[in-house]
């Protein structure tokens, strides 16, 4: 067993647990995108960043890949964490404005402007589909090709591969395909509709808001 | 012949040395990749040919070696034992060199190095300012070694450090020696080498397998110190790796070499074969009972493959992309086994430390950075080339004493250190000393040792844009802050240089840069903002001029400049009109010419070709 402190509260947990899981055990929600229980951690989206305090210094680490350590001190919601997370989600939205998951996340974090050029890439390259296919379906029909901004998820020769079992899991797990934001006409890359962030007059017709955040409104990360 | 003991290896060395006569003339020429590019192969051929024409085969040695570092004056011919240096040699010069210098012992004045600062010719290599401020601990032997001849290396004391380690020291003592030397990794991070070795050795190895790896992926544009070492002195790296393996208790090694380095890979392969033949590699090395061998793997061709976890993935045959590092490679690296990765230059330091001792080594350098470092000095500087200097030397000494200053009498403006993700250091900091910590403090880094000198004609926003565009291409694309962050950073910089910059852009760049630094998955992303952050820090006024006044002070950014012809100076020679690819310049002979701004594409050819400086940029 290891003992660590998360947001001021001490917790004991088994070795090998990640900070994200340990925080989850305490009911602390850390936003994630490329993490999924049961799939191997990947550490690519960087929205799960937390602050790790060590000898008067602190650094940001991705909690989904960070193993717990004896005596670790973690802050999941410090000023520094929130600032970094917001900018990352802003970047994500600029590259994938039509994801409802992202739009909700942006609302929850109080992002009200996308300052970067919008370039809809239709995929955030979180790799969930790739790992799902490989690790859950033992298929491995899809993978990444290219690098940098040309990186994309693809199948060999762009045709449905023989290994594909037509399970549809890749679509189901995708934070972009599965819950496309249907609000349309985004303002500065944001729909803002679900959370009524934008003034009501300018809120585009919005669907499915209550479905994702529930009647009680949104939780603030 | 396989050597079976320490004694036999010492006897071999004695035999090699006794067969060599140090008074005998030796003609040395370098045929590294850079020399070859300037025609060194023809020079070498001419030397062999002339020697046989003059019937000197029995009295003169010829040695073709790797790079000597002074690229500017290649092809170079050295005459030993006198130490005479001839520069820019062509095959036609060889008969004269041999009849004058070798036979009559005269000096061929016209081929000597000319020192512009004193106006004098310099005869001896060691008197050339480029060399005499250096401390060529590692690179210096290149000129005495034909890389395909292990005997040259042995004659210089090669593999004696290995003998010392294997027979006089325990692995723990070797480890302690390296730790005590304070050697820090030369691949960029500056991590203490001994500490890394220790954690690898102490990491539990399930099946007893540990790996030792050499990083020869060198992907920084314009940097080639690792290439020169592998090409010119491969045995120093091999010896370092064997010693490291002995300390770490590893029996398998890899050299991961960039695929654009065919000559280096070839020389290394020959060297490995020769080392095996003598029994420095393989089973029961020198009868010590220690076993170790090295394989070569060619790189995956991407800059990011030089990153440690990406390199290991690529070695295993997977896509070279970084993974999170909370589990250290020293514990679970290549094939899930404890693995110790070091840079080429780091490995080359090891035999020296073992031979001379940590105490001696520690005398060189500053408190936090010991030993020497090889830099590739390029850009707007008179003497370009590889320079090896003691840590702690000032940037001023490097640029003015070794580098010979800025060409064309122009002003020095800034120096970019540390490769594409290093930072720019302004003229006002020219007296800071070059070491790991000092460079980091001013917002740059040591990196692998790139040093690009810039003069007053350089636009710093344009420089930042150049490096960001390189890094955008090279980002593996796995994590968001690096992939999207770099892409948007490039958008913003492009806007600024094309006159679409907005007041808030600088703050946004800073905010984005900070977040990239803090949150990227690997070193590429976390250092990528350096060129932008450092230029904002030191050259904020240039950003402001671009954004607020839509003006490029250095006259570089095309969208922000106009070329005009000064009527006072133009004498209507028509040269510019002929050169202009757009036909944008009109005017009768002997009358003042005009540039049609609609047609002008701002290529600058008119300015470059006008003999009367009549074309002005504003
Ligand atoms: C993007 C990136 C590229 C790198 N490229 C190289 C390289 O070409 N050569 C190298 O030795 N180290 C390179 N490194 C550093 C390595 O990750 C690693 O730190 C180094 O090889 C360790 O050796 P050292 O401790 O001897 O410096 C690179 C790091 C990053 C993040
Ligand atoms: S397609 Fe969807 S699940 Fe797959 S990487 Fe892209 S965003 Fe992630
Ligand atoms: S920082 Fe850049 S290069 Fe490194 S993992 Fe992320 S995207 Fe790839
Ligand atoms: S959830 Fe941790 S990096 Fe994506």
mmCIF file with all atom_site columns, N, CA and C in Angstrom, chain A residues 7 49-52 58 60 75-85:
data_model
loop_
_atom_site.group_PDB
_atom_site.id
_atom_site.type_symbol
_atom_site.label_atom_id
_atom_site.label_alt_id
_atom_site.label_comp_id
_atom_site.label_asym_id
_atom_site.label_entity_id
_atom_site.label_seq_id
_atom_site.pdbx_PDB_ins_code
_atom_site.Cartn_x
_atom_site.Cartn_y
_atom_site.Cartn_z
_atom_site.occupancy
_atom_site.B_iso_or_equiv
_atom_site.pdbx_formal_charge
_atom_site.auth_seq_id
_atom_site.auth_comp_id
_atom_site.auth_asym_id
_atom_site.auth_atom_id
_atom_site.pdbx_PDB_model_num
ATOM 1  N N  . UNK A 1 7  ? -5.368 16.704 -3.162  1.00 0.00 ? 7  UNK A N  1
ATOM 2  C CA . UNK A 1 7  ? -6.139 17.894 -2.770  1.00 0.00 ? 7  UNK A CA 1
ATOM 3  C C  . UNK A 1 7  ? -6.292 17.993 -1.255  1.00 0.00 ? 7  UNK A C  1
ATOM 4  N N  . UNK A 1 49 ? -4.157 16.650 -16.792 1.00 0.00 ? 49 UNK A N  1
ATOM 5  C CA . UNK A 1 49 ? -2.980 17.125 -16.065 1.00 0.00 ? 49 UNK A CA 1
ATOM 6  C C  . UNK A 1 49 ? -3.300 17.440 -14.604 1.00 0.00 ? 49 UNK A C  1
ATOM 7  N N  . UNK A 1 50 ? -2.378 17.088 -13.727 1.00 0.00 ? 50 UNK A N  1
ATOM 8  C CA . UNK A 1 50 ? -2.479 17.481 -12.316 1.00 0.00 ? 50 UNK A CA 1
ATOM 9  C C  . UNK A 1 50 ? -1.125 18.053 -11.895 1.00 0.00 ? 50 UNK A C  1
ATOM 10 N N  . UNK A 1 51 ? -1.139 18.765 -10.781 1.00 0.00 ? 51 UNK A N  1
ATOM 11 C CA . UNK A 1 51 ? 0.108  19.364 -10.306 1.00 0.00 ? 51 UNK A CA 1
ATOM 12 C C  . UNK A 1 51 ? 0.720  18.453 -9.247  1.00 0.00 ? 51 UNK A C  1
ATOM 13 N N  . UNK A 1 52 ? 1.973  18.119 -9.422  1.00 0.00 ? 52 UNK A N  1
ATOM 14 C CA . UNK A 1 52 ? 2.677  17.277 -8.464  1.00 0.00 ? 52 UNK A CA 1
ATOM 15 C C  . UNK A 1 52 ? 3.672  18.147 -7.709  1.00 0.00 ? 52 UNK A C  1
ATOM 16 N N  . UNK A 1 58 ? 7.031  22.312 -8.219  1.00 0.00 ? 58 UNK A N  1
ATOM 17 C CA . UNK A 1 58 ? 5.920  21.499 -8.695  1.00 0.00 ? 58 UNK A CA 1
ATOM 18 C C  . UNK A 1 58 ? 5.953  21.422 -10.208 1.00 0.00 ? 58 UNK A C  1
ATOM 19 N N  . UNK A 1 60 ? 3.633  19.752 -13.790 1.00 0.00 ? 60 UNK A N  1
ATOM 20 C CA . UNK A 1 60 ? 2.363  19.193 -14.250 1.00 0.00 ? 60 UNK A CA 1
ATOM 21 C C  . UNK A 1 60 ? 2.620  17.818 -14.860 1.00 0.00 ? 60 UNK A C  1
ATOM 22 N N  . UNK A 1 75 ? -2.220 18.063 -6.568  1.00 0.00 ? 75 UNK A N  1
ATOM 23 C CA . UNK A 1 75 ? -3.316 19.030 -6.627  1.00 0.00 ? 75 UNK A CA 1
ATOM 24 C C  . UNK A 1 75 ? -4.033 18.822 -7.952  1.00 0.00 ? 75 UNK A C  1
ATOM 25 N N  . UNK A 1 76 ? -5.342 18.535 -7.891  1.00 0.00 ? 76 UNK A N  1
ATOM 26 C CA . UNK A 1 76 ? -6.031 18.227 -9.147  1.00 0.00 ? 76 UNK A CA 1
ATOM 27 C C  . UNK A 1 76 ? -6.725 19.448 -9.740  1.00 0.00 ? 76 UNK A C  1
ATOM 28 N N  . UNK A 1 77 ? -6.801 20.510 -8.973  1.00 0.00 ? 77 UNK A N  1
ATOM 29 C CA . UNK A 1 77 ? -7.608 21.623 -9.461  1.00 0.00 ? 77 UNK A CA 1
ATOM 30 C C  . UNK A 1 77 ? -6.983 22.965 -9.117  1.00 0.00 ? 77 UNK A C  1
ATOM 31 N N  . UNK A 1 78 ? -5.661 23.033 -9.159  1.00 0.00 ? 78 UNK A N  1
ATOM 32 C CA . UNK A 1 78 ? -4.999 24.298 -8.808  1.00 0.00 ? 78 UNK A CA 1
ATOM 33 C C  . UNK A 1 78 ? -5.151 25.275 -9.963  1.00 0.00 ? 78 UNK A C  1
ATOM 34 N N  . UNK A 1 79 ? -4.806 26.505 -9.684  1.00 0.00 ? 79 UNK A N  1
ATOM 35 C CA . UNK A 1 79 ? -4.857 27.565 -10.690 1.00 0.00 ? 79 UNK A CA 1
ATOM 36 C C  . UNK A 1 79 ? -4.061 27.162 -11.933 1.00 0.00 ? 79 UNK A C  1
ATOM 37 N N  . UNK A 1 80 ? -2.857 26.618 -11.670 1.00 0.00 ? 80 UNK A N  1
ATOM 38 C CA . UNK A 1 80 ? -1.959 26.262 -12.761 1.00 0.00 ? 80 UNK A CA 1
ATOM 39 C C  . UNK A 1 80 ? -2.551 25.135 -13.609 1.00 0.00 ? 80 UNK A C  1
ATOM 40 N N  . UNK A 1 81 ? -3.155 24.169 -12.933 1.00 0.00 ? 81 UNK A N  1
ATOM 41 C CA . UNK A 1 81 ? -3.775 23.058 -13.638 1.00 0.00 ? 81 UNK A CA 1
ATOM 42 C C  . UNK A 1 81 ? -4.920 23.553 -14.507 1.00 0.00 ? 81 UNK A C  1
ATOM 43 N N  . UNK A 1 82 ? -5.755 24.401 -13.919 1.00 0.00 ? 82 UNK A N  1
ATOM 44 C CA . UNK A 1 82 ? -6.926 24.876 -14.662 1.00 0.00 ? 82 UNK A CA 1
ATOM 45 C C  . UNK A 1 82 ? -6.517 25.673 -15.896 1.00 0.00 ? 82 UNK A C  1
ATOM 46 N N  . UNK A 1 83 ? -5.487 26.467 -15.731 1.00 0.00 ? 83 UNK A N  1
ATOM 47 C CA . UNK A 1 83 ? -5.030 27.299 -16.839 1.00 0.00 ? 83 UNK A CA 1
ATOM 48 C C  . UNK A 1 83 ? -4.535 26.427 -17.995 1.00 0.00 ? 83 UNK A C  1
ATOM 49 N N  . UNK A 1 84 ? -3.721 25.434 -17.650 1.00 0.00 ? 84 UNK A N  1
ATOM 50 C CA . UNK A 1 84 ? -3.175 24.559 -18.689 1.00 0.00 ? 84 UNK A CA 1
ATOM 51 C C  . UNK A 1 84 ? -4.283 23.769 -19.373 1.00 0.00 ? 84 UNK A C  1
ATOM 52 N N  . UNK A 1 85 ? -5.190 23.205 -18.553 1.00 0.00 ? 85 UNK A N  1
ATOM 53 C CA . UNK A 1 85 ? -6.285 22.411 -19.112 1.00 0.00 ? 85 UNK A CA 1
ATOM 54 C C  . UNK A 1 85 ? -7.143 23.227 -20.062 1.00 0.00 ? 85 UNK A C  1
#
